[in-house]
Short mmCIF file of C-alpha atoms in Angstrom, two decimals:
data_model
loop_
_atom_site.label_atom_id
_atom_site.label_comp_id
_atom_site.label_asym_id
_atom_site.label_seq_id
_atom_site.Cartn_x
_atom_site.Cartn_y
_atom_site.Cartn_z
CA MET M 6 12.83 -30.74 15.78
CA ALA M 7 9.30 -30.14 17.15
CA GLY M 8 6.45 -29.00 15.19
CA ARG M 9 4.66 -30.06 12.07
CA THR M 10 5.97 -29.97 8.52
CA LEU M 11 4.37 -27.59 5.99
CA ASP M 12 3.36 -30.55 3.99
CA GLU M 13 1.38 -32.02 6.87
CA LEU M 14 -0.19 -28.40 7.62
CA GLY M 15 -1.24 -27.87 3.85
CA LEU M 16 1.11 -24.76 3.87
CA ALA M 17 3.96 -26.04 1.45
CA GLU M 18 2.51 -24.94 -1.90
CA ALA M 19 4.20 -21.78 -3.25
CA PRO M 20 2.18 -19.54 -5.60
CA HIS M 21 5.43 -18.81 -7.36
CA ASP M 22 4.98 -22.32 -8.62
CA HIS M 23 1.11 -22.50 -8.85
CA PRO M 24 0.02 -18.95 -9.57
CA LEU M 25 -3.69 -19.78 -9.47
CA SER M 26 -3.12 -20.52 -5.94
CA TYR M 27 -2.22 -17.05 -5.01
CA PRO M 28 -2.01 -15.77 -2.31
CA GLY M 29 -1.45 -19.38 -1.13
CA ALA M 30 -2.40 -21.07 2.24
CA TRP M 31 -1.89 -19.02 5.49
CA PRO M 32 -1.50 -20.51 8.79
CA THR M 33 -4.36 -20.52 11.30
CA GLU M 34 -2.26 -19.28 14.13
CA SER M 35 1.21 -17.62 14.88
CA GLY M 36 4.28 -19.64 14.65
CA LEU M 37 7.97 -19.79 13.81
CA LEU M 38 8.73 -20.91 10.16
CA HIS M 39 11.99 -22.88 10.30
CA GLY M 40 12.90 -24.89 7.34
CA ASP M 41 9.94 -26.98 6.26
CA ARG M 42 8.32 -26.80 9.76
CA MET M 43 6.14 -24.51 11.75
CA LEU M 44 7.21 -24.41 15.28
CA PRO M 45 5.55 -22.97 18.39
CA LEU M 46 6.30 -19.24 18.74
CA GLU M 47 7.96 -18.28 22.05
CA ARG M 48 7.48 -14.59 21.89
CA LEU M 49 5.61 -12.04 19.79
CA VAL M 50 8.06 -9.09 19.50
CA HIS M 51 11.55 -9.36 18.06
CA GLU M 52 13.47 -6.01 18.58
CA ASP M 53 16.38 -7.19 16.49
CA ARG M 54 14.22 -7.78 13.42
CA VAL M 55 12.03 -5.49 11.31
CA PRO M 56 8.26 -6.07 11.36
CA VAL M 57 6.62 -6.34 7.91
CA LEU M 58 2.83 -6.66 7.18
CA ALA M 59 2.09 -9.45 4.78
CA VAL M 60 -1.13 -8.83 2.80
CA GLY M 61 -0.65 -11.49 0.17
CA SER M 62 1.70 -14.41 -0.58
CA ASN M 63 4.36 -13.25 1.97
CA ALA M 64 1.99 -14.72 4.54
CA CYS M 65 2.20 -18.14 2.84
CA PRO M 66 4.93 -20.11 4.48
CA GLY M 67 5.53 -22.22 1.15
CA GLN M 68 6.13 -18.83 -0.55
CA LEU M 69 8.48 -17.46 2.23
CA ARG M 70 10.47 -20.72 2.04
CA ARG M 71 10.76 -20.47 -1.64
CA LYS M 72 12.02 -17.00 -1.46
CA MET M 73 14.54 -17.77 1.18
CA ASP M 74 15.67 -21.05 -0.20
CA ASP M 75 16.77 -19.47 -3.49
CA PHE M 76 19.41 -17.59 -1.66
CA GLY M 77 20.48 -20.13 0.94
CA ILE M 78 18.83 -18.67 3.83
CA ASP M 79 17.52 -20.94 6.36
CA SER M 80 17.19 -18.75 9.38
CA PRO M 81 13.81 -19.03 11.10
CA ILE M 82 10.98 -16.43 10.38
CA PRO M 83 8.60 -15.47 13.11
CA MET M 84 5.05 -15.15 11.84
CA VAL M 85 2.48 -13.45 14.06
CA ARG M 86 -1.18 -13.31 13.44
CA VAL M 87 -2.19 -9.71 14.17
CA ARG M 88 -5.51 -7.44 14.11
CA VAL M 89 -5.00 -4.63 11.80
CA THR M 90 -6.94 -1.41 11.74
CA GLY M 91 -6.63 1.02 8.91
CA ILE M 92 -5.50 -1.40 6.14
CA ASP M 93 -7.42 -3.38 3.61
CA VAL M 94 -6.20 -5.72 0.95
CA GLY M 95 -6.49 -4.33 -2.56
CA VAL M 96 -5.25 -5.43 -6.02
CA SER M 97 -1.96 -4.37 -7.39
CA ALA M 98 -2.15 -2.54 -10.79
CA HIS M 99 0.47 -4.78 -12.38
CA VAL M 100 0.79 -8.19 -13.92
CA SER M 101 3.41 -10.13 -12.13
CA ARG M 102 6.02 -12.19 -13.98
CA MET M 103 5.06 -15.07 -11.72
CA GLY M 104 1.78 -15.35 -13.69
CA TYR M 105 -0.68 -13.60 -11.31
CA VAL M 106 -2.07 -10.27 -10.19
CA SER M 107 -0.98 -9.73 -6.54
CA ALA M 108 -2.27 -8.05 -3.57
CA SER M 109 -1.47 -4.82 -2.32
CA PRO M 110 -2.16 -2.75 0.99
CA VAL M 111 -4.77 0.07 0.65
CA LYS M 112 -5.49 2.84 3.23
CA SER M 113 -8.97 2.22 4.79
CA PRO M 114 -9.46 3.87 8.10
CA HIS M 115 -12.34 1.72 9.40
CA ALA M 116 -11.19 -1.69 7.96
CA VAL M 117 -10.30 -4.28 10.49
CA ARG M 118 -8.30 -7.40 9.09
CA GLU M 119 -6.65 -10.27 10.34
CA LEU M 120 -3.24 -10.30 8.76
CA PHE M 121 0.25 -11.76 9.42
CA LEU M 122 3.25 -9.86 10.77
CA ILE M 123 6.55 -11.36 9.74
CA TRP M 124 9.74 -10.44 11.51
CA LEU M 125 12.74 -10.31 9.25
CA ASP M 126 16.48 -10.32 9.96
CA PRO M 127 18.68 -8.06 7.64
CA ARG M 128 19.42 -10.78 5.21
CA GLN M 129 15.79 -11.93 5.03
CA LEU M 130 14.69 -8.32 4.57
CA ALA M 131 17.31 -7.91 1.70
CA VAL M 132 15.87 -10.89 -0.16
CA MET M 133 12.35 -9.65 0.39
CA ASP M 134 13.06 -6.15 -0.88
CA ALA M 135 14.69 -7.63 -3.87
CA SER M 136 11.64 -9.91 -4.70
CA GLU M 137 9.20 -6.98 -4.41
CA LEU M 138 10.39 -5.08 -7.59
CA ASN M 139 7.01 -3.30 -8.14
CA PHE M 140 6.62 -2.12 -4.45
CA TRP M 141 8.16 0.30 -2.16
CA ARG M 142 8.75 -0.59 1.31
CA ALA M 143 7.08 1.95 3.55
CA ARG M 144 6.80 2.30 7.28
CA LEU M 145 3.26 2.64 8.42
CA PRO M 146 3.05 4.29 11.93
CA ALA M 147 0.51 4.16 14.62
CA PRO M 148 -1.94 5.55 15.18
CA ASP M 149 -2.62 5.74 11.40
CA VAL M 150 -2.38 1.99 11.33
CA ARG M 151 -3.19 -0.06 14.49
CA ILE M 152 -1.50 -3.32 14.89
CA GLU M 153 -2.86 -5.52 17.88
CA LEU M 154 -0.86 -8.63 18.75
CA PRO M 155 -2.44 -11.71 20.15
CA ASP M 156 -1.77 -10.57 23.66
CA GLY M 157 -3.63 -7.35 23.29
CA SER M 158 -0.57 -5.13 23.06
CA THR M 159 0.01 -2.91 19.94
CA LEU M 160 3.01 -1.80 18.01
CA PRO M 161 4.27 1.61 17.23
CA GLY M 162 4.18 0.65 13.47
CA ALA M 163 5.27 -1.66 10.92
CA HIS M 164 6.51 -1.89 7.29
CA ALA M 165 4.33 -2.88 4.24
CA TYR M 166 5.09 -3.07 0.55
CA VAL M 167 3.18 -0.40 -1.41
CA ASN M 168 2.67 -0.98 -5.02
CA TRP M 169 4.07 2.11 -7.07
CA HIS M 170 1.84 1.25 -10.03
CA GLY M 171 -1.24 1.96 -7.80
CA VAL M 172 -4.17 -0.33 -7.34
CA LEU M 173 -7.19 -1.39 -9.24
CA HIS M 174 -10.43 0.51 -8.47
CA ASP M 175 -13.96 -0.80 -8.00
CA GLY M 176 -15.46 1.41 -10.85
CA ALA M 177 -16.14 4.14 -8.43
CA GLY M 178 -12.83 5.21 -7.81
CA MET M 179 -12.29 3.31 -4.55
CA PRO M 180 -9.65 0.41 -4.32
CA ARG M 181 -11.32 -2.89 -4.96
CA PRO M 182 -10.78 -6.00 -2.77
CA HIS M 183 -8.68 -8.83 -3.85
CA PRO M 184 -11.09 -11.80 -4.14
CA GLY M 185 -8.52 -14.59 -4.82
CA GLN M 186 -6.73 -15.18 -8.08
CA HIS M 187 -9.15 -17.24 -10.08
CA ALA M 188 -12.15 -15.06 -9.41
CA LEU M 189 -10.07 -11.84 -9.94
CA LEU M 190 -8.62 -12.91 -13.35
CA SER M 191 -12.00 -14.29 -14.48
CA GLU M 192 -13.69 -10.98 -13.86
CA LEU M 193 -10.84 -8.87 -15.49
CA LEU M 194 -10.81 -10.92 -18.51
CA MET M 195 -14.51 -10.76 -18.81
CA ARG M 196 -14.51 -7.13 -18.55
CA SER M 197 -11.81 -6.34 -21.13
CA THR M 198 -11.52 -7.48 -24.73
CA PRO M 199 -7.87 -6.20 -25.14
CA LEU M 200 -6.91 -8.07 -22.01
CA ARG M 201 -8.20 -11.23 -23.48
CA MET M 202 -6.50 -10.60 -26.60
CA LEU M 203 -3.17 -10.50 -24.60
CA PHE M 204 -3.75 -13.13 -22.05
CA GLY M 205 -6.44 -15.52 -23.55
CA GLU M 206 -9.93 -16.36 -22.24
CA THR M 207 -9.22 -18.06 -19.03
CA PRO M 208 -7.28 -17.70 -15.88
CA GLU M 209 -5.37 -20.79 -16.87
CA GLU M 210 -4.37 -19.05 -20.12
CA PHE M 211 -3.58 -15.86 -18.36
CA CYS M 212 -1.22 -17.43 -15.89
CA ALA M 213 0.50 -19.52 -18.58
CA ARG M 214 1.03 -16.43 -21.00
CA ALA M 215 2.29 -14.22 -18.19
CA ARG M 216 4.81 -16.50 -16.86
CA ALA M 217 6.29 -17.09 -20.46
CA ASP M 218 6.66 -13.54 -21.50
CA ALA M 219 7.82 -10.62 -19.26
CA GLY M 220 7.17 -8.10 -22.05
CA LEU M 221 3.60 -9.34 -22.05
CA CYS M 222 3.42 -8.73 -18.35
CA ASP M 223 4.68 -5.08 -18.93
CA ARG M 224 2.03 -4.75 -21.63
CA GLY M 225 -0.64 -5.94 -19.30
CA THR M 226 0.30 -3.43 -16.74
CA ARG M 227 0.20 -0.57 -19.12
CA LEU M 228 -3.24 -1.73 -20.19
CA PHE M 229 -4.56 -1.38 -16.87
CA ALA M 230 -3.67 2.31 -16.85
CA ASP M 231 -4.85 2.88 -20.28
CA GLN M 232 -8.30 1.40 -19.54
CA ALA M 233 -8.51 3.88 -16.47
CA TRP M 234 -8.80 1.02 -13.99
CA VAL M 235 -6.18 2.39 -11.58
CA THR M 236 -6.25 4.55 -8.58
CA GLU M 237 -3.82 5.41 -5.64
CA SER M 238 -3.74 3.06 -2.69
CA GLY M 239 -3.64 6.00 -0.30
CA LEU M 240 -0.53 4.80 1.24
CA GLU M 241 1.92 6.70 -1.17
CA PRO M 242 2.77 9.37 1.35
CA TYR M 243 4.40 6.87 3.63
CA ALA M 244 6.77 6.20 0.93
CA HIS M 245 8.00 9.72 0.92
CA GLY M 246 11.56 10.22 0.01
CA ARG M 247 11.72 6.93 -2.14
CA PRO M 248 13.39 7.22 -5.49
CA PRO M 249 11.06 7.42 -8.48
CA ALA M 250 9.94 4.38 -9.90
CA PRO M 251 11.74 3.34 -13.07
CA PRO M 252 9.90 3.27 -16.32
CA GLY M 253 7.95 -0.06 -16.96
CA ALA M 254 7.55 -2.83 -14.77
CA GLY M 255 11.02 -4.29 -15.28
CA GLY M 256 13.04 -1.11 -15.03
CA SER M 257 16.74 -1.00 -14.29
CA ARG M 258 16.87 -1.96 -10.83
CA ARG M 259 19.07 -5.03 -10.44
CA ARG M 260 17.64 -7.89 -8.51
CA PRO M 261 18.42 -11.58 -7.98
CA ARG M 262 15.24 -12.83 -9.64
CA PRO M 263 11.92 -11.71 -11.01
CA GLY M 264 9.87 -9.72 -8.51
CA VAL M 265 6.33 -10.63 -7.55
#
């Protein structure tokens, strides 16, 4: 099989196993993730698949492979580097049971970001939905969100996972950007004595404690809200018609493995 392995490209490590690496390494260009290799991508649009914008670890081939391998799915995943206007990358207002605080899309009309669009078949999409326990999958239409492909063409819309807890704000009520896991956890722990009491003094302690205790993750999520750190992402209207979120981060929605 042509192409280079994820190890050779530095894309194999999954934040699932190394939470401080979140969101993980992203490819530098579009490609086809097939097994442990990145292959050349022959086409940019796949009408038989669902386009999903990846703003966090879903753009990391190692994380995608980890998720799919858990369910015996080895079908390829097209990953297209796109230019997106109208979306920025915020911070999810929940503590993941994987040990990190993940990214979440936020509405930002003038923001322009280079993101990845992953095209998922029905089985891949089911796995992804099940893994995103704290998120709604919502369709973001054009022209509200502009998605430009490498050839200059645009899409009529794409899906994205919107956090139903909301996102963390910057102190002035606006969604704050995600600076990377170590920097984020360092700042949050410095700002909050109650958070340090729950998760320790350092990002390393935070990750270790969160991965070991799902109930602690739920308490951390509630603490974000109790400290008035949470605001809306602005994308909630696109999730119109979704069922209400269950109480707590765990809820009653059955899923194959803990969500991220």
